[in-house]
Amino acid sequence: MERDVTPPPDVSCTALAKTFEGGTRAVDPIDLTFEEGQTTALVGPSGCGKSTLLRMVAGLDTPTSGTVEIGGAPPVSTLRQAGLSMAFQDPSLLPWRTVRGNIELALKLARHRADPAEIDQLIALVGLDGFAETRPAELSGGMRQRAAIARALATRPGLLLLDEPFGAVDELTRRQLSQDLPRIWEARGTTAILVTHSVSEAVQLSDRVIVLSPRPATIMDDITIDLPRPRAGPAARSDAATALTDRVFAALSKGMAERSAPMAAQ
Amino acid sequence: MTSLTIHRPIGPAIERRSRAALGPVVGLLVLLAGWEAAGRLLTEAFVLAAPSEVARYLAAEWALMGRALGVTLTNAAAGFVIGNLAAVLLAAVALVWPRSEGVITGLALLVFCLPLVATGPILRVLFGPGPGPQITLAALAVYYTTLIPLLIGLRAAPQSWFDLVRSYGRGRLSTLVHVRAMASLPYLFAGLQIAAPAAFLGAMVGEFTGAQRGMGVLTVRAIRALDVEMTWAIATLATLVSVAVYLAIGAVARRVLLDEPPVILSAPAVTGRRRRRDGWIDASLVLALALGGWAGALWLFDLNPFFAKGPHDVVEALFLAPDAAATRATIGAALAETAIFLIPGYLAGLLAGAALAMLLILVPVLAGTAMPVAIALRSVPIVTTAPLVVLLIGRGALGTIVLVAVMVFFPTFVACLQGLRQAPGQVMSVLDSYAAGPLTRLVRVRIPAMLPAFFAAARMAVPASVLAVTVVEWLATGAGIGSLMALSASLSDYDVLWASVVLVAALSALGYVLVGRVERRVLAIYAPEQLA
Ligand SMILES: Nc1ncnc2c1ncn2[C@@H]1O[C@H](COP(=O)(O)OP(=O)(O)OP(=O)(O)O)[C@@H](O)[C@H]1O
Ligand SMILES: [Mg+2]
């Protein structure tokens, strides 16, 4: 039942918008293309519609208008081939399965063969060695998130969607993970979309940063990160990196100011 | 989203275990000592047999008792299996076809509200001698309490688990196998745990109506002979068996599950996001299907019309026949007489349960001891102790009221204590930081947290109290609708019997729905998140 690794697709959103049933406008029409093999970070204030955008890309939420195409086809066909993985904002581990069991389930659902050695390797990589046979209830919040990342990587998806994957992880581990993990998906040539609240993380991890305005999300800035890799350590404090970080912050504050102005006027 | 009123026991497992081991032992010893003392004091009064006398009786009559117990257990087990299979099947239909859920639960409630006291004799005529009625009644006694938690359990998973399965391109079958089935297991076990003693009770009630063997037969014999020791021996044995089965299923659940099964407080009245119009459509459908199914069954089985009355017969008997007014008066008087016992007993049981729970939560040490005892006692087939209450308190109104109250008390007490205990920890810490006293916490946080549990118990207590009151009236007091149904069955006055069954079931279901209405009102104010 083993399948080939899906080639990394590009993802294009055309006039993509979402208004929820209650009338909440989460995403205003957005045109955006995620290049194949690139890592793109989405940053934006809390509640601006990042998760909604990601879920529409994954085909889990239906857009109110507009379309998503993954490799030129609607998300459904990628889903059918188990060509993507998503690490959800809440880790969504099944509590009756161990860390290993959760990863194995993903492999089973994606119709992949489970290679025990490879699973062990992944578990070690996210710093969970010794916890393979532990159930989620006995893990900390950050450990659960790491298990969820390992699960998302296990199926070798062509498209990887990460919704604040390091949200509950401490600063040091976070730094470690953001060094180690991208290497895996970059080596595979995966297309990755990463939602994060941390501007420095966005700059460090990605090839491109999209800055979103407060709800409903629109694109405030689209910044190409052409820093040399590896970017950890002193490189993260280079002038070029600082300039890019400042630019992201500037776009974020601009979005905040624009959106709060009409409210203040009311 | 479906809101849940099922709570997992809280606190670290180890602490829970050791307490759970100590609590019942202490509680049981106190209970036994008090009982023995009372028994010795009252030897002359011929109402109470002390534990030592019961033990002696059981040892002497073990051949008889053991055989009866075996028969009843077999029937109860058969009914248990059939009833729970039906529950699983109905839950599966509701899952595959969500629009049908309202109709399924409505019909299920209506059937659950049929008074066993009357369905017993009717089933006896249908099945003739043999175990048919016992098994059917056992099945009828269990399927509802399994169906409702199962329906909740099958949905009791966060959206993201379903999203996860979908994100790998899998559909409903994978969701069912990998998420829903597993997520519903604790709820299934919790339902089964309540169902086991209920099945035993159902089988016993079935045996009241002319079975040849079984605990129910012995019960009737003991009452007729006013045999104090035998009555107490039967009640003790039924209690022991029920508690043992309850504990056994709990033990199996602990092996299968990671955690203890949640303590079921039963479902909220209406699962969210349903429109009012759907409610009316469902209610009409339930009514139409119930009447159609009833008439259809009579026609299909080609039953003797002298005995088997259809909907039109009941309408005729109540409204069109020359003696319709007399029939209405008879049934109305009986219902009124029953209401006089039922309503005070019901309210007293609810209040006592809630009050004791609140009292105990202020004294945590006591709560730790009383809780396991109460959980175990909740599974006692209280109706089988009906003759005892009559022996103790007499045939007057008080005896019946007390029995109804006891029937309502235990589930309410357990539910309320669970509700009180699971007051959100964070809110509690906020109050701590203001140095709020125990009374403030009780009023501000715990009571609102208890309300959903209280009302869930109040709803389930409606059919339970109707069962209790009709059985007591039938077996002991000879008053009210329970007695009227038994009497009309033995006099072959089938018009009155069927009309009574319809009215009791309808009133009982109506009471359930009304409590649900009050529940929604109160929860909208105190616990809006429960209605989501
Ligand atoms: N299922 C839903 N129904 C109605 N409104 C929703 C739903 N999901 C999200 N929203 C609303 O859409 C908006 C965007 O939500 P979203 O989860 O996409 O934000 P986010 O950018 O991921 O925020 P955060 O960074 O805090 O995770 C919010 O205002 C939220 O209230
Ligand atoms: Mg989000």
Short mmCIF file of N, CA and C and ligand atoms in Angstrom, two decimals, chain A residues 20-22 24-27 44-53 61 89 163-164 195 197 215, ligand 1:
data_model
loop_
_atom_site.label_atom_id
_atom_site.label_comp_id
_atom_site.label_asym_id
_atom_site.label_seq_id
_atom_site.Cartn_x
_atom_site.Cartn_y
_atom_site.Cartn_z
N PHE A 20 -18.03 33.66 8.28
CA PHE A 20 -18.68 32.58 9.03
C PHE A 20 -20.18 32.81 9.13
N GLU A 21 -20.88 31.74 9.49
CA GLU A 21 -22.35 31.78 9.52
C GLU A 21 -22.89 32.95 10.34
N GLY A 22 -22.26 33.19 11.48
CA GLY A 22 -22.73 34.27 12.33
C GLY A 22 -22.48 35.65 11.74
N THR A 24 -19.28 36.70 10.97
CA THR A 24 -17.89 37.11 11.21
C THR A 24 -17.09 37.01 9.91
N ARG A 25 -16.56 38.15 9.47
CA ARG A 25 -15.70 38.12 8.28
C ARG A 25 -14.30 37.77 8.75
N ALA A 26 -13.84 36.58 8.44
CA ALA A 26 -12.53 36.16 8.92
C ALA A 26 -11.46 36.50 7.90
N VAL A 27 -11.73 36.27 6.63
CA VAL A 27 -10.74 36.53 5.58
C VAL A 27 -11.43 37.31 4.46
N GLY A 44 0.41 37.57 11.83
CA GLY A 44 -0.71 38.51 11.95
C GLY A 44 -1.22 38.46 13.35
N PRO A 45 -1.95 39.49 13.77
CA PRO A 45 -2.43 39.52 15.15
C PRO A 45 -3.41 38.38 15.45
N SER A 46 -3.55 38.10 16.72
CA SER A 46 -4.43 37.01 17.15
C SER A 46 -5.86 37.25 16.66
N GLY A 47 -6.47 36.20 16.13
CA GLY A 47 -7.87 36.31 15.71
C GLY A 47 -8.05 36.94 14.34
N CYS A 48 -6.97 37.09 13.56
CA CYS A 48 -7.09 37.80 12.29
C CYS A 48 -7.53 36.89 11.17
N GLY A 49 -7.50 35.60 11.36
CA GLY A 49 -7.97 34.69 10.31
C GLY A 49 -6.89 33.78 9.75
N LYS A 50 -5.77 33.65 10.45
CA LYS A 50 -4.67 32.82 9.95
C LYS A 50 -5.07 31.35 9.90
N SER A 51 -5.65 30.88 11.02
CA SER A 51 -6.05 29.47 11.05
C SER A 51 -7.11 29.20 9.99
N THR A 52 -8.02 30.16 9.83
CA THR A 52 -9.08 29.99 8.84
C THR A 52 -8.49 29.86 7.44
N LEU A 53 -7.51 30.71 7.14
CA LEU A 53 -6.86 30.65 5.84
C LEU A 53 -6.21 29.28 5.64
N ASP A 61 -12.13 23.80 5.59
CA ASP A 61 -13.20 24.79 5.60
C ASP A 61 -13.51 25.16 4.16
N GLN A 89 -3.50 23.85 15.54
CA GLN A 89 -3.10 24.77 16.60
C GLN A 89 -3.18 24.09 17.97
N ASP A 163 0.27 25.15 12.07
CA ASP A 163 -0.45 26.26 12.72
C ASP A 163 0.14 26.50 14.10
N GLU A 164 0.98 27.50 14.20
CA GLU A 164 1.68 27.82 15.44
C GLU A 164 2.26 26.58 16.11
N VAL A 195 2.16 29.15 10.28
CA VAL A 195 1.55 30.28 10.99
C VAL A 195 2.32 30.49 12.28
N HIS A 197 3.29 33.47 15.64
CA HIS A 197 3.14 34.77 16.27
C HIS A 197 4.49 35.45 16.44
N ARG A 215 -8.45 41.15 11.70
CA ARG A 215 -9.62 40.60 11.03
C ARG A 215 -10.44 41.70 10.36
N1 LIG C 1 -16.04 28.08 13.32
C1 LIG C 1 -16.13 29.43 13.44
N2 LIG C 1 -17.33 30.01 13.49
C2 LIG C 1 -17.44 31.37 13.60
N3 LIG C 1 -16.39 32.19 13.69
C3 LIG C 1 -15.16 31.65 13.67
C4 LIG C 1 -14.97 30.24 13.55
N4 LIG C 1 -13.64 29.99 13.55
C5 LIG C 1 -13.04 31.19 13.67
N5 LIG C 1 -13.95 32.19 13.73
C6 LIG C 1 -13.67 33.61 13.84
O1 LIG C 1 -12.85 33.97 12.77
C7 LIG C 1 -11.86 34.87 13.17
C8 LIG C 1 -10.50 34.35 12.77
O2 LIG C 1 -10.23 33.15 13.48
P1 LIG C 1 -8.89 32.34 13.29
O3 LIG C 1 -8.96 31.13 14.15
O4 LIG C 1 -8.65 32.12 11.85
O5 LIG C 1 -7.83 33.37 13.87
P2 LIG C 1 -6.25 33.21 14.02
O6 LIG C 1 -5.64 34.26 13.18
O7 LIG C 1 -5.83 31.82 13.78
O8 LIG C 1 -6.05 33.60 15.53
P3 LIG C 1 -4.95 33.04 16.59
O9 LIG C 1 -3.66 33.64 16.22
O10 LIG C 1 -5.44 33.56 17.90
O11 LIG C 1 -4.97 31.57 16.48
C9 LIG C 1 -12.03 35.05 14.66
O12 LIG C 1 -12.68 36.28 14.87
C10 LIG C 1 -12.92 33.93 15.09
O13 LIG C 1 -13.78 34.36 16.10
#
